[in-house]
PDB file of C-alpha atoms in Angstrom:
ATOM      1  CA  MET A   1      27.232  48.300  20.989  1.00 47.00           C
ATOM      2  CA  GLU A   2      28.172  46.587  17.711  1.00 59.00           C
ATOM      3  CA  ARG A   3      31.118  44.864  19.415  1.00 62.00           C
ATOM      4  CA  MET A   4      28.823  43.496  22.143  1.00 60.00           C
ATOM      5  CA  ASP A   5      26.365  42.213  19.534  1.00 68.00           C
ATOM      6  CA  ALA A   6      29.209  40.299  17.884  1.00 71.00           C
ATOM      7  CA  VAL A   7      30.182  38.755  21.220  1.00 75.00           C
ATOM      8  CA  ARG A   8      26.581  37.749  21.978  1.00 73.00           C
ATOM      9  CA  ARG A   9      26.178  36.341  18.484  1.00 70.00           C
ATOM     10  CA  ALA A  10      29.360  34.273  18.826  1.00 74.00           C
ATOM     11  CA  GLY A  11      28.243  32.993  22.238  1.00 75.00           C
ATOM     12  CA  GLY A  12      24.840  32.003  20.861  1.00 71.00           C
ATOM     13  CA  VAL A  13      26.408  30.156  17.959  1.00 71.00           C
ATOM     14  CA  MET A  14      28.726  28.286  20.351  1.00 76.00           C
ATOM     15  CA  TRP A  15      25.686  27.156  22.384  1.00 73.00           C
ATOM     16  CA  VAL A  16      23.902  26.009  19.222  1.00 71.00           C
ATOM     17  CA  VAL A  17      26.948  24.036  18.083  1.00 74.00           C
ATOM     18  CA  ALA A  18      27.372  22.478  21.543  1.00 77.00           C
ATOM     19  CA  GLY A  19      23.685  21.535  21.569  1.00 73.00           C
ATOM     20  CA  LEU A  20      23.929  19.965  18.117  1.00 73.00           C
ATOM     21  CA  VAL A  21      26.985  17.937  19.092  1.00 78.00           C
ATOM     22  CA  ILE A  22      25.348  16.702  22.302  1.00 75.00           C
ATOM     23  CA  MET A  23      22.070  15.868  20.556  1.00 73.00           C
ATOM     24  CA  CYS A  24      23.826  13.972  17.768  1.00 75.00           C
ATOM     25  CA  GLY A  25      25.966  12.088  20.286  1.00 76.00           C
ATOM     26  CA  TRP A  26      22.905  11.200  22.345  1.00 71.00           C
ATOM     27  CA  SER A  27      21.033  10.056  19.227  1.00 72.00           C
ATOM     28  CA  LEU A  28      23.894   7.740  18.272  1.00 75.00           C
ATOM     29  CA  THR A  29      23.344   5.803  21.497  1.00 78.00           C
ATOM     30  CA  ALA A  30      19.926   4.757  20.099  1.00 70.00           C
ATOM     31  CA  PRO A  31      17.822   5.816  23.104  1.00 70.00           C
ATOM     32  CA  PRO A  32      14.282   4.439  23.305  1.00 70.00           C
ATOM     33  CA  ASP A  33      12.823   7.951  22.961  1.00 67.00           C
ATOM     34  CA  ALA A  34      15.043   9.106  20.097  1.00 67.00           C
ATOM     35  CA  PRO A  35      14.289  12.446  18.425  1.00 69.00           C
ATOM     36  CA  GLY A  36      11.734  12.297  15.622  1.00 71.00           C
ATOM     37  CA  LEU A  37      11.136  14.236  12.431  1.00 73.00           C
ATOM     38  CA  VAL A  38       9.791  17.350  14.164  1.00 71.00           C
ATOM     39  CA  THR A  39      12.781  17.586  16.488  1.00 74.00           C
ATOM     40  CA  TRP A  40      15.281  17.150  13.661  1.00 77.00           C
ATOM     41  CA  THR A  41      13.419  19.758  11.574  1.00 78.00           C
ATOM     42  CA  VAL A  42      13.659  22.269  14.420  1.00 76.00           C
ATOM     43  CA  VAL A  43      17.345  21.401  14.870  1.00 77.00           C
ATOM     44  CA  ALA A  44      18.004  21.870  11.143  1.00 79.00           C
ATOM     45  CA  VAL A  45      16.291  25.273  11.070  1.00 77.00           C
ATOM     46  CA  ILE A  46      18.179  26.458  14.156  1.00 75.00           C
ATOM     47  CA  GLY A  47      21.451  25.145  12.718  1.00 75.00           C
ATOM     48  CA  LEU A  48      20.854  26.919   9.408  1.00 76.00           C
ATOM     49  CA  GLY A  49      19.934  30.090  11.284  1.00 72.00           C
ATOM     50  CA  ALA A  50      23.171  29.893  13.263  1.00 71.00           C
ATOM     51  CA  GLY A  51      25.051  29.418  10.006  1.00 73.00           C
ATOM     52  CA  ALA A  52      23.326  32.472   8.551  1.00 71.00           C
ATOM     53  CA  LEU A  53      24.280  34.503  11.612  1.00 67.00           C
ATOM     54  CA  LEU A  54      27.907  33.549  11.116  1.00 68.00           C
ATOM     55  CA  THR A  55      28.182  34.028   7.379  1.00 72.00           C
ATOM     56  CA  ALA A  56      25.676  36.742   6.456  1.00 66.00           C
ATOM     57  CA  ARG A  57      27.164  40.170   5.977  1.00 70.00           C
ATOM     58  CA  ASP A  58      23.757  41.733   5.391  1.00 71.00           C
ATOM     59  CA  SER A  59      21.840  42.466   8.580  1.00 73.00           C
ATOM     60  CA  ALA A  60      18.548  41.626   6.840  1.00 76.00           C
ATOM     61  CA  TRP A  61      19.671  37.991   6.486  1.00 73.00           C
ATOM     62  CA  ARG A  62      20.495  37.833  10.169  1.00 71.00           C
ATOM     63  CA  TRP A  63      17.134  39.396  11.035  1.00 76.00           C
ATOM     64  CA  TRP A  64      15.225  36.888   8.909  1.00 78.00           C
ATOM     65  CA  ALA A  65      17.229  33.934  10.246  1.00 74.00           C
ATOM     66  CA  GLY A  66      16.259  34.910  13.779  1.00 76.00           C
ATOM     67  CA  ARG A  67      12.615  35.395  12.874  1.00 82.00           C
ATOM     68  CA  VAL A  68      12.323  32.062  11.052  1.00 81.00           C
ATOM     69  CA  ALA A  69      13.941  30.274  14.000  1.00 80.00           C
ATOM     70  CA  GLY A  70      11.556  32.065  16.376  1.00 84.00           C
ATOM     71  CA  VAL A  71       8.501  31.050  14.367  1.00 86.00           C
ATOM     72  CA  VAL A  72       9.638  27.410  14.135  1.00 84.00           C
ATOM     73  CA  ILE A  73      10.289  27.254  17.878  1.00 86.00           C
ATOM     74  CA  GLY A  74       6.964  29.002  18.573  1.00 89.00           C
ATOM     75  CA  VAL A  75       5.087  26.433  16.479  1.00 88.00           C
ATOM     76  CA  GLU A  76       6.965  23.634  18.256  1.00 86.00           C
ATOM     77  CA  LEU A  77       5.995  25.023  21.669  1.00 90.00           C
ATOM     78  CA  LEU A  78       2.343  25.341  20.676  1.00 92.00           C
ATOM     79  CA  GLY A  79       2.435  21.812  19.259  1.00 89.00           C
ATOM     80  CA  ALA A  80       3.698  20.496  22.582  1.00 89.00           C
ATOM     81  CA  VAL A  81       0.851  22.258  24.378  1.00 93.00           C
ATOM     82  CA  GLY A  82      -1.650  20.864  21.884  1.00 92.00           C
ATOM     83  CA  ASP A  83      -0.228  17.380  22.412  1.00 90.00           C
ATOM     84  CA  ARG A  84      -1.073  17.606  26.117  1.00 91.00           C
ATOM     85  CA  PHE A  85      -4.719  18.063  25.241  1.00 91.00           C
ATOM     86  CA  GLY A  86      -4.934  15.375  22.551  1.00 87.00           C
ATOM     87  CA  LEU A  87      -4.904  17.717  19.548  1.00 87.00           C
ATOM     88  CA  LEU A  88      -2.148  15.694  17.830  1.00 83.00           C
ATOM     89  CA  GLY A  89      -3.681  12.287  18.450  1.00 83.00           C
ATOM     90  CA  ALA A  90      -4.362   9.715  21.120  1.00 86.00           C
ATOM     91  CA  PRO A  91      -1.728   8.450  23.572  1.00 85.00           C
ATOM     92  CA  GLY A  92       0.622   6.009  21.854  1.00 81.00           C
ATOM     93  CA  ALA A  93      -0.118   7.258  18.325  1.00 81.00           C
ATOM     94  CA  PRO A  94       2.885   7.871  16.052  1.00 80.00           C
ATOM     95  CA  GLY A  95       4.414  11.286  16.677  1.00 76.00           C
ATOM     96  CA  VAL A  96       2.447  11.816  19.889  1.00 81.00           C
ATOM     97  CA  SER A  97       4.383  12.287  23.117  1.00 82.00           C
ATOM     98  CA  TRP A  98       1.526  12.405  25.614  1.00 86.00           C
ATOM     99  CA  GLY A  99      -1.854  12.550  23.919  1.00 87.00           C
ATOM    100  CA  ASP A 100      -3.727  13.732  26.989  1.00 90.00           C
ATOM    101  CA  TRP A 101      -3.268  15.620  30.229  1.00 92.00           C
ATOM    102  CA  GLY A 102      -3.004  12.458  32.331  1.00 90.00           C
ATOM    103  CA  HIS A 103       0.013  11.151  30.428  1.00 91.00           C
ATOM    104  CA  PHE A 104       1.674  14.567  30.538  1.00 91.00           C
ATOM    105  CA  ARG A 105       1.020  14.771  34.270  1.00 92.00           C
ATOM    106  CA  ALA A 106       2.544  11.303  34.752  1.00 91.00           C
ATOM    107  CA  GLU A 107       5.687  12.412  32.896  1.00 88.00           C
ATOM    108  CA  THR A 108       5.811  15.572  35.005  1.00 88.00           C
ATOM    109  CA  ALA A 109       5.589  13.390  38.133  1.00 90.00           C
ATOM    110  CA  GLU A 110       8.810  11.657  37.058  1.00 88.00           C
ATOM    111  CA  LEU A 111      10.602  15.019  37.028  1.00 84.00           C
ATOM    112  CA  VAL A 112       9.123  16.652  40.126  1.00 85.00           C
ATOM    113  CA  PRO A 113      10.259  15.122  43.425  1.00 84.00           C
ATOM    114  CA  TRP A 114       7.227  16.093  45.531  1.00 87.00           C
ATOM    115  CA  SER A 115       3.773  14.857  44.553  1.00 87.00           C
ATOM    116  CA  VAL A 116       2.081  17.982  45.853  1.00 90.00           C
ATOM    117  CA  LEU A 117       3.960  20.038  43.215  1.00 89.00           C
ATOM    118  CA  VAL A 118       3.203  17.828  40.190  1.00 90.00           C
ATOM    119  CA  GLU A 119      -0.042  19.512  39.134  1.00 92.00           C
ATOM    120  CA  PRO A 120       1.232  23.096  39.660  1.00 93.00           C
ATOM    121  CA  ALA A 121       4.434  22.267  37.770  1.00 91.00           C
ATOM    122  CA  ALA A 122       2.461  20.807  34.861  1.00 92.00           C
ATOM    123  CA  VAL A 123       0.196  23.854  34.725  1.00 94.00           C
ATOM    124  CA  VAL A 124       3.080  26.340  34.975  1.00 93.00           C
ATOM    125  CA  ALA A 125       5.021  24.542  32.223  1.00 91.00           C
ATOM    126  CA  THR A 126       1.967  24.524  29.978  1.00 94.00           C
ATOM    127  CA  VAL A 127       1.166  28.204  30.559  1.00 95.00           C
ATOM    128  CA  ALA A 128       4.814  29.178  30.017  1.00 93.00           C
ATOM    129  CA  GLU A 129       5.069  27.211  26.756  1.00 93.00           C
ATOM    130  CA  LEU A 130       1.745  28.584  25.528  1.00 94.00           C
ATOM    131  CA  ALA A 131       2.691  32.189  26.310  1.00 94.00           C
ATOM    132  CA  LEU A 132       6.197  31.918  24.851  1.00 92.00           C
ATOM    133  CA  GLY A 133       4.939  30.143  21.735  1.00 92.00           C
ATOM    134  CA  VAL A 134       2.328  32.811  21.060  1.00 94.00           C
ATOM    135  CA  LEU A 135       4.802  35.644  21.705  1.00 93.00           C
ATOM    136  CA  LEU A 136       7.367  34.066  19.370  1.00 91.00           C
ATOM    137  CA  LEU A 137       4.767  33.754  16.621  1.00 90.00           C
ATOM    138  CA  LEU A 138       3.570  37.327  17.105  1.00 91.00           C
ATOM    139  CA  GLY A 139       7.127  38.647  17.143  1.00 85.00           C
ATOM    140  CA  MET A 140       6.731  40.564  20.361  1.00 83.00           C
ATOM    141  CA  TRP A 141       9.774  41.334  22.540  1.00 84.00           C
ATOM    142  CA  TRP A 142      11.969  38.941  20.505  1.00 79.00           C
ATOM    143  CA  ARG A 143      15.107  39.273  22.560  1.00 78.00           C
ATOM    144  CA  TRP A 144      13.481  38.747  25.973  1.00 86.00           C
ATOM    145  CA  VAL A 145      11.101  36.049  24.792  1.00 87.00           C
ATOM    146  CA  GLY A 146      14.034  34.263  23.154  1.00 81.00           C
ATOM    147  CA  LYS A 147      15.991  34.369  26.394  1.00 80.00           C
ATOM    148  CA  ALA A 148      13.018  33.090  28.382  1.00 85.00           C
ATOM    149  CA  THR A 149      12.500  30.281  25.854  1.00 85.00           C
ATOM    150  CA  ALA A 150      16.162  29.320  26.060  1.00 79.00           C
ATOM    151  CA  GLY A 151      15.831  29.234  29.845  1.00 80.00           C
ATOM    152  CA  LEU A 152      12.743  27.038  29.591  1.00 80.00           C
ATOM    153  CA  PHE A 153      14.523  24.626  27.249  1.00 75.00           C
ATOM    154  CA  ARG A 154      17.588  24.595  29.473  1.00 67.00           C
ATOM    155  CA  SER A 155      15.442  23.677  32.482  1.00 57.00           C
ATOM    156  CA  THR A 156      14.308  20.507  30.705  1.00 54.00           C
ATOM    157  CA  TRP A 157      17.767  19.268  29.643  1.00 50.00           C
ATOM    158  CA  PRO A 158      19.316  16.708  29.725  1.00 50.00           C
ATOM    159  CA  PRO A 159      16.620  14.489  28.237  1.00 48.00           C
TER     160      PRO A 159
END
């Protein structure tokens, strides 16, 4: 089992490194919706956690690195849900992506090809992010919740 954990750990670190390289390359193109402070903070924490997984000989360090990354991602997911309901500010305010449900729904409509599926897709995404964020903060079923969160993030990439 220990050998398989090492393989999974190495695979996870490779994905983190690939994601960092792609995100940095994308940011260098100066897109109009470039990552902000929150995104770079999450990236830094995940990057440091990946570094801890590679270099830490003590399993407690690896455990804590995973938990800190999970909490940061959980807070980020809950912040995104809060943004959809105006908890972070009005539409167009600094650091606000949507600001209300209507703006989030409009963005969802750009991603979903059939108009009849826009509202269900927006609701499902919101419920999934809310549930995963809460589970990450509570520390329940870390491995499975982490995999589901990675799948959710993968379904929204590329930006």
